[in-house]
Every structure is written in C-alpha cells, then in structure tokens.
C-alpha positions as MATLAB code, in Angstrom:
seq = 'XXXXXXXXXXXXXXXXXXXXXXXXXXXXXXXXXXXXXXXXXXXXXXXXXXXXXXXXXXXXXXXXXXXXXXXXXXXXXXXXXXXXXXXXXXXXXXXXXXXXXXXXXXXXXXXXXXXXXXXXXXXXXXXXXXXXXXXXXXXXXXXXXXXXXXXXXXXXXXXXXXXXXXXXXXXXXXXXXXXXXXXXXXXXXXXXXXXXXXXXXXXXXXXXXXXXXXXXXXXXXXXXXXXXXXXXXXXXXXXXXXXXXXXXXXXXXXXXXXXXXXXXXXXXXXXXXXXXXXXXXXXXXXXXXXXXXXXXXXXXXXXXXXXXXXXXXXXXXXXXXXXXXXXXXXXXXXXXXXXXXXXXXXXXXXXXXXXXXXXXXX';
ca = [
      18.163   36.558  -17.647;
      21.140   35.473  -16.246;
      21.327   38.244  -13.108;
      19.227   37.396   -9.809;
      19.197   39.247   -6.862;
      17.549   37.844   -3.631;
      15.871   40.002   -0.684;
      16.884   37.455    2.606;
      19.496   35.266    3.287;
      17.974   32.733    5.760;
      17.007   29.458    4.376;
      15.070   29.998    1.061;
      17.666   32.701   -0.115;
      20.359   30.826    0.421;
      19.151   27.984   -1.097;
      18.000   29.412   -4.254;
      21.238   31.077   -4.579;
      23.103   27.662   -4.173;
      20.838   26.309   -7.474;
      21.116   29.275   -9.272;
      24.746   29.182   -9.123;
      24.593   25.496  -10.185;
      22.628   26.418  -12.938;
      25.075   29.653  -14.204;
      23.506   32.481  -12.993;
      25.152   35.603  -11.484;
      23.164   35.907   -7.992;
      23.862   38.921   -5.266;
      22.074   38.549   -1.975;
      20.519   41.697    0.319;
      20.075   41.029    3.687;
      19.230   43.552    6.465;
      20.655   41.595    9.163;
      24.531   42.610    9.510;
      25.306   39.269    9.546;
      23.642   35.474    9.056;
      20.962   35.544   12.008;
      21.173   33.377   15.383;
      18.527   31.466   16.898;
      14.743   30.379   15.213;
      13.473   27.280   16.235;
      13.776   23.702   15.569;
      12.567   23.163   11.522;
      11.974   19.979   10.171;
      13.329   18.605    6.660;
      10.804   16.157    5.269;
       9.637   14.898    2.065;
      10.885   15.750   -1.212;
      12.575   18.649    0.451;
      15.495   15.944    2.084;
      15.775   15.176   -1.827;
      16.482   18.617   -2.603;
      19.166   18.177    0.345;
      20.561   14.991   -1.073;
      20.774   16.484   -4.213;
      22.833   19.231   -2.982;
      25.271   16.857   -1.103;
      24.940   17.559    1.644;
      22.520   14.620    3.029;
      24.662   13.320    5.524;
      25.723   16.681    6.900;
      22.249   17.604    7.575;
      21.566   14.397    9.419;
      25.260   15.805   11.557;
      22.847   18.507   12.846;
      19.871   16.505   14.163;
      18.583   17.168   17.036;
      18.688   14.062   18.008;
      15.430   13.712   20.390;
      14.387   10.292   22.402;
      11.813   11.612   23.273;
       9.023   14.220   25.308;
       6.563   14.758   28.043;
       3.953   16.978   29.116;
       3.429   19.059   32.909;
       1.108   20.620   34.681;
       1.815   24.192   36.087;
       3.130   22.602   38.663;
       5.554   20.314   37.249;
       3.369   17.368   37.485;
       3.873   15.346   34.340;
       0.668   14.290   32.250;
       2.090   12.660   29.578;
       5.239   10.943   28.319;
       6.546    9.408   24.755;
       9.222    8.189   23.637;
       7.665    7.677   19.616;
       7.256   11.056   18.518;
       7.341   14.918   20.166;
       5.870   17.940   19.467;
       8.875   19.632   17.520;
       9.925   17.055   15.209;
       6.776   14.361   15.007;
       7.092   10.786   14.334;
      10.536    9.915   15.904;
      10.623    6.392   13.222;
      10.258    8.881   10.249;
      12.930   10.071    8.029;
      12.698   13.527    8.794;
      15.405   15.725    9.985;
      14.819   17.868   12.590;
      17.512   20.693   13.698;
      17.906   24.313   14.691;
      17.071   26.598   11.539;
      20.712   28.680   12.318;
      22.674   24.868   11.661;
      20.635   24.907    8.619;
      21.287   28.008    7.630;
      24.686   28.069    7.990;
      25.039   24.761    6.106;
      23.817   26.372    3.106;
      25.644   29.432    3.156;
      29.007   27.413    3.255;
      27.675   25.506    0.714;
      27.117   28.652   -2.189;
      30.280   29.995   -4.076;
      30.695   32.867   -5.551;
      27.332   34.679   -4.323;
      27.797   38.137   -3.693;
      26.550   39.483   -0.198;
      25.096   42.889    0.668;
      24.459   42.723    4.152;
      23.482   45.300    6.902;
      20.871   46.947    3.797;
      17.989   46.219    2.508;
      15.814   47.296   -0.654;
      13.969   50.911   -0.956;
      11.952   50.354   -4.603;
      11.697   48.463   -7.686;
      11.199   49.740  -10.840;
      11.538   47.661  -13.490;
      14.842   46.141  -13.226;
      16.226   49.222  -11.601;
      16.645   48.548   -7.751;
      17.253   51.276   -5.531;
      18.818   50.239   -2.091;
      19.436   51.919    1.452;
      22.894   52.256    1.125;
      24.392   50.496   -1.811;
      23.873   52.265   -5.016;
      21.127   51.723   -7.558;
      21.515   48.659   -9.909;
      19.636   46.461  -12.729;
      18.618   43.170  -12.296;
      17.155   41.037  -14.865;
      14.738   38.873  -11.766;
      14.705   39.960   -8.372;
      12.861   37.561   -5.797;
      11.901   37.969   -2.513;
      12.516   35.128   -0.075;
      12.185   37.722    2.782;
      10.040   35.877    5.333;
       6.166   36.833    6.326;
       6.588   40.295    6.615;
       8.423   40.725    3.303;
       9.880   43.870    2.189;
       9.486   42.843   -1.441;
       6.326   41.822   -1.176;
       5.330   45.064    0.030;
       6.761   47.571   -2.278;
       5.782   45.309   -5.315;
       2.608   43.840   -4.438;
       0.797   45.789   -2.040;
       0.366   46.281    2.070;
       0.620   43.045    4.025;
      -2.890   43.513    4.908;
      -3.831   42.080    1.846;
      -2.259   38.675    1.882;
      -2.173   37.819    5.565;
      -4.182   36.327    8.339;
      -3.065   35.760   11.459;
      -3.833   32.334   13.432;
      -4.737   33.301   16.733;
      -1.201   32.103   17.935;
       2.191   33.682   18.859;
       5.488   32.471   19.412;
       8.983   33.923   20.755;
      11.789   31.500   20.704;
      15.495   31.951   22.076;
      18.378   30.125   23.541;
      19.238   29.362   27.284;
      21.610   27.903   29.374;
      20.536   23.838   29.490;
      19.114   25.088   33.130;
      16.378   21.791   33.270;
      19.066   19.605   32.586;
      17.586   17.933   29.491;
      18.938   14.571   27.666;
      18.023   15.006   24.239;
      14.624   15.845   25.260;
      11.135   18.387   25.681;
       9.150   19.185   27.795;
       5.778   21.196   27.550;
       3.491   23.230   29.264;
       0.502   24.436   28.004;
      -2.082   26.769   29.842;
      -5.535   28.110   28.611;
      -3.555   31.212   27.223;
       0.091   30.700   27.450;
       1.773   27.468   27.211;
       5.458   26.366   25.533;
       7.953   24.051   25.610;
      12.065   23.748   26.236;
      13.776   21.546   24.339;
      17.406   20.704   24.576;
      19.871   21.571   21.914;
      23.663   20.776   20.387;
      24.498   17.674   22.453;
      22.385   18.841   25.496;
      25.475   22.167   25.902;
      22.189   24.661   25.660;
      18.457   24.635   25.279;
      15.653   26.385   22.737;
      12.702   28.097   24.608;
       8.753   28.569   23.073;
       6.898   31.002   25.006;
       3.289   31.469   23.162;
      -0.188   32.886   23.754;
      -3.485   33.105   22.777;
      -4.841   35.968   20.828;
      -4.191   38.397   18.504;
      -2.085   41.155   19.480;
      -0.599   44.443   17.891;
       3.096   44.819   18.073;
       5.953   46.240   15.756;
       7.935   43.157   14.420;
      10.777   45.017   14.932;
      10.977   46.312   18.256;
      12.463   43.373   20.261;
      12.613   44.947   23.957;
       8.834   45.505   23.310;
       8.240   41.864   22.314;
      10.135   40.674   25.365;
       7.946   42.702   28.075;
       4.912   41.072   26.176;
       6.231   38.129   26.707;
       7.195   38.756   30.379;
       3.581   40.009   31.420;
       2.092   36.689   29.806;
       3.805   34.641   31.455;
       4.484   36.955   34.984;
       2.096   34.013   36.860;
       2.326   30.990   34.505;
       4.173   28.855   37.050;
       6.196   25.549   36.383;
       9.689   26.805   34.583;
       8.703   30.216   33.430;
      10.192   32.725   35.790;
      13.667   31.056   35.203;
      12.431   30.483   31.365;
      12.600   34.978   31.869;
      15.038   35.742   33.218;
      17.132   33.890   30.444;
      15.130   35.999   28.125;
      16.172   39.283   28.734;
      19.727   38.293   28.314;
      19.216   35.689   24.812;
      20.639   37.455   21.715;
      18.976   35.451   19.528;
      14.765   36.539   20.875;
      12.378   36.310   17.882;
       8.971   36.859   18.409;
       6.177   36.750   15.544;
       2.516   35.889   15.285;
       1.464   32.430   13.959;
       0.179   33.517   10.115;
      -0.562   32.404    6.658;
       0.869   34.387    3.734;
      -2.101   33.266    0.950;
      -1.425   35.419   -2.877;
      -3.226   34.624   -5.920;
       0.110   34.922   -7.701;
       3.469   34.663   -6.317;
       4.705   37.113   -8.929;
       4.678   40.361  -10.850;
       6.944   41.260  -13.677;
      10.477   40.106  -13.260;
       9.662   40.095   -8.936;
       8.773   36.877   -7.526;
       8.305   35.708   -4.061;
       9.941   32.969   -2.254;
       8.901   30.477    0.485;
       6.929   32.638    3.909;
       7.268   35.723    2.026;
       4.828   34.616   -0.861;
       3.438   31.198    1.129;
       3.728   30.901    4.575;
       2.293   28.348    5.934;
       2.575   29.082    9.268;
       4.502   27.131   12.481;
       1.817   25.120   12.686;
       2.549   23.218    9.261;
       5.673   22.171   10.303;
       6.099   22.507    6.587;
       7.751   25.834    6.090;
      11.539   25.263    5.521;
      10.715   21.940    3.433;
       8.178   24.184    1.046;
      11.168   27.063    1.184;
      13.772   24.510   -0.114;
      11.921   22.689   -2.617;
      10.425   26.309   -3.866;
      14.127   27.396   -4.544;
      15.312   24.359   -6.284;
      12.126   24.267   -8.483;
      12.146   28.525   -9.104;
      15.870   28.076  -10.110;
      15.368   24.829  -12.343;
      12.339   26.664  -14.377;
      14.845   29.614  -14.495;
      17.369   27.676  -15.728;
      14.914   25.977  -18.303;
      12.942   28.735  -20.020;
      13.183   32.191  -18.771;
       9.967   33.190  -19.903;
       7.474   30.090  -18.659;
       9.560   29.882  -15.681;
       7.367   31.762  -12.984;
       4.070   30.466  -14.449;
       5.564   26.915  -14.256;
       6.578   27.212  -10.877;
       3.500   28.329   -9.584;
       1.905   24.737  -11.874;
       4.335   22.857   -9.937;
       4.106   23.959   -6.394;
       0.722   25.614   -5.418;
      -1.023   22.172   -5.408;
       1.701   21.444   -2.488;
       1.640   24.812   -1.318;
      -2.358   24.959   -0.860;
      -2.386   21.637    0.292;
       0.034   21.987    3.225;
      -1.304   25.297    4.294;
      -4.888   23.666    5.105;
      -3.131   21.290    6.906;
      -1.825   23.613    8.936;
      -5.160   24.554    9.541;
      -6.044   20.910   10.603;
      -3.121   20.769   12.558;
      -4.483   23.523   14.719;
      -7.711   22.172   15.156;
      -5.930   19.248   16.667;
      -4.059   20.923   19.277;
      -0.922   21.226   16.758;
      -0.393   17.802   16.808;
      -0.265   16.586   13.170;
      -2.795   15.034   11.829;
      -2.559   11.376   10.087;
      -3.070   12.956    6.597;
       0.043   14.959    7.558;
       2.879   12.397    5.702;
      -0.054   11.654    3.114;
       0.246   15.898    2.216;
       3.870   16.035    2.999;
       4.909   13.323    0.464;
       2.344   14.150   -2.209;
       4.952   16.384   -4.670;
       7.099   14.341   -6.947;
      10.335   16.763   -7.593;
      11.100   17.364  -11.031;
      14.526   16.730  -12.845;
      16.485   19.501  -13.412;
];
C-alpha cells in the first residue's frame, strides 16, 4: 500500500501528502481548481495541531504569517461602537494564547512548498471509484492502492463512495461569504464587526494592513448551487442592499474580489470515515463547521495521524485512526454547537476541548 492519491489540495491534502512522503509513499494529488485557490478566511492553528506544525519545521514560518491582531470592536449600523478589546477578537480568540491565526491561502501555500516530489493533477477532478481503479475527467484511468478524500464539505469522494450529501450533513442556520478588499477602513492590525438580527460580519485587516478580509453572513437556510459564484454574490448583495454602516462599500468590492467564497455554516457527522481502500479527510468526512474554529487544526492533525497509521500497519490503519481522533472529532463538533449558542464566542470549555488529544509518535 504504498500508492495514495488525494481528492483536494487545500490544507488537509496537502498536509497528508507532506507525511506521506515522509513516511515513503508515492502520493498524486487531484484538484479541480486550475491552480492552489486564493482567499478563505482567517483559520486558527491551536493545540496539538501547532505540534503537527513544529514537527514539520516549519513552526516559526507559520508564526511569519500571523495575523498579527491588537485587537477588535463592535458597531452599531451606524458606526457607533458598542464594544472594544484589546484581549481577544472574534477571528482568532484569546490574543495571550499560543494560537496562530492567519489567512488559510498563507497556510496553504506554506505546505505546498513544503511537499517534494508529489505529483499534481490539477484543473480535474474524479468521475468513479471502483476498487482501486479511478476513473478521472480528463486524465486517464489509474489504480491506487488508498485513495482519500480531503475534498472539503461538499466532497466529491464522499459522494460517489458513500452516498448523497444529504445523508451526512446539517446545516447550522448560518452562512458566510468571505473575500479580499482594498484596506478601504484603514485598519491597524485590527476588526471590526457588525452584526444585525439577520445579517451581520466583520472586516478585518490583512498582510501588514496592505489589504483587508470581508465576512458577510445571514440568518437562515437558503438553497443555492455551491458552485455558481455570480449567484452567491447577488445573494449576498440583496442581504445586505439596506444593512448600513460599511456594507455598500463592503459591495462594491465584492463584485470585483477574485477570491468570493460563499458556503453555508454545516457539520459533516459519518458513522465511519471510510469504506474499502476510500477514506475521508478533515470537512469532507468531519466538518465541524466555522463556528468551531477547529477545522484546519482537526484537518492537520487528521493527516499526520491517517499517514502515521498508514505508515504503521496498512491494514489497522483506518480503524486506528478513527480510535484516535473521533473522541476529538465529536468533542469539538459539539462545541461548535456551544459556541453558537453563545453568539460564536467560544466558550470557556473551548481550550479544555481543544487541548484534550495527546498526538501520537510516529
């Protein structure tokens, strides 16, 4: 078992590749994007997951990326600010904490220069398993001996091998878009949010102040195709048409950001994160939603424990990473959960949950 191949090449994909590598395995990636993807939010790295980092070497480059914040505040429709701190923020949490916070394209792009000798299929994307026969949109059909989807929420993999997404997920009553803008509030290393009875959001400045990330969510669940962006963006644009404070400008930059993602806030919940030589990686087989503030830490410390159990015994390998991590997994998705009932803010169980996985030694 000694040939991989791994659906997404954000964070998780990436990442797994990277251990697998270190561990001797032959790994190709598929990716539908034509190219590593711009943009996502602001992700934290907390936990055992900035072992996993340290581990990789690259500790003090991820701390190179922070985003650095001093602080945040809160306004009124009108501007009007309600509340101010300079100990934690929204994005990132306790400012004292050891946590990274950065943009999840820095991240991304850390780990990708990080992997040798990884082949890349981008710009296609998987049409059906069968055993260890995949079949692909453009390149031509190959065996591998473990295939993995790390995919995101609405997982290809997930749903040619384990059913419709119907089945696994449930939506949150929350949705997102993020994209970049011109710093056009003039922030210092700072947020600001706005939050209405249905819309609300935040800007936060980004990369030494030179640009800002925008949240624009509502209330509500809402049908839309995840992949038809210009329809995503007039959503957007007639929640927020009479929202006041920053919003119209918050537009306009919208329609011209190349980097616009839009999703609902969901869980991804499985009884098993695999079937036959297929398993599932990170949001694609556990998301845990936004509102965890979890997701890229369980992604990371998912692909260094899948590829250590790999590495170890082939044939206990997905039943021992399901031992090791679904106790963490479960555990951080009901704090999510919490974490909503709180008004997203975290909860002070939060570091309790976040800290309770000891990694193993691979």
């Amino acid at each position: 078992m000694k040939n991989v191949l791994i659906s997404g090449a954000s964070i998780g994909g990436p990442a797994l590749a990277y251990w697998l590598r270190h561990h001797g395995f032959d790994v190709t990636v598929v990716e539908r994007a034509r190219g590593m993807r711009p943009g996502g939010q602001a992700i934290d790295v907390r936990g055992p997951a900035l072992e996993v980092i340290e581990r990789m070497g690259l500790g003090d480059q991820l701390k190179s990326f922070s985003t650095n914040m001093r602080g945040m505040n809160v306004v009124d429709a009108d501007g009007n600010e309600l509340y101010r701190s300079t100990t934690h923020t929204l994005s990132g949490g306790d400012l004292s904490s050891p946590d990274v916070e950065l943009l999840r394209d820095d991240l991304a792009r850390m780990i990708f220069d990080a992997v040798d000798g990884v082949e890349y299929l981008f710009d296609d994307t998987i049409t059906a398993v069968d055993g260890t026969r995949v079949m692909f949109e453009k390149a031509a059909p190959r065996d591998f001996d473990v295939i993995v989807g790390a995919d995101g929420l609405h997982s290809n993999v997930r749903k040619l091998v384990f059913g419709p997404e119907s089945d696994f997920i449930t939506h949150l009553g929350m949705n997102l878009a993020v994209f970049t803008a011109p710093n056009f509030l003039g922030l210092d290393h700072w947020q600001t949010f706005q939050q209405g009875e249905v819309v609300g959001g935040g800007i936060m400045s980004a990369r030494a102040n030179a640009e800002c990330r925008v949240y624009m969510g509502f209330n509500g669940v809402t049908e839309f195709d995840h992949r038809d962006v210009d329809a995503q963006r007039a959503l957007i644009a007639e929640k927020f048409a009479d929202a006041g404070w920053a919003w119209p400008t918050a537009l306009k930059h919208m329609w011209e950001a190349p980097d616009f993602h839009f999703d609902s806030m969901s869980q991804i919940r499985m009884d098993s994160w695999s079937r036959g030589n297929v398993v599932l990686l990170g949001d694609a087989g556990y998301c845990g939603s936004p509102l965890s503030g979890q997701g890229t830490s369980m992604a990371l410390i998912g692909a260094y424990v899948l590829a250590g159990e790999l590495a170890k015994d082939p044939s206990t390998a997905f039943q021992r990473y399901e031992e090791i991590l679904r106790p963490y997994v479960v555990a951080n998705q009901d704090m999510a959960l919490k974490n909503q009932e709180n008004g997203g803010a975290p909860t002070e169980e939060f570091a309790e949950v976040v800290n309770s996985l000891t990694l193993p030694a691979y």
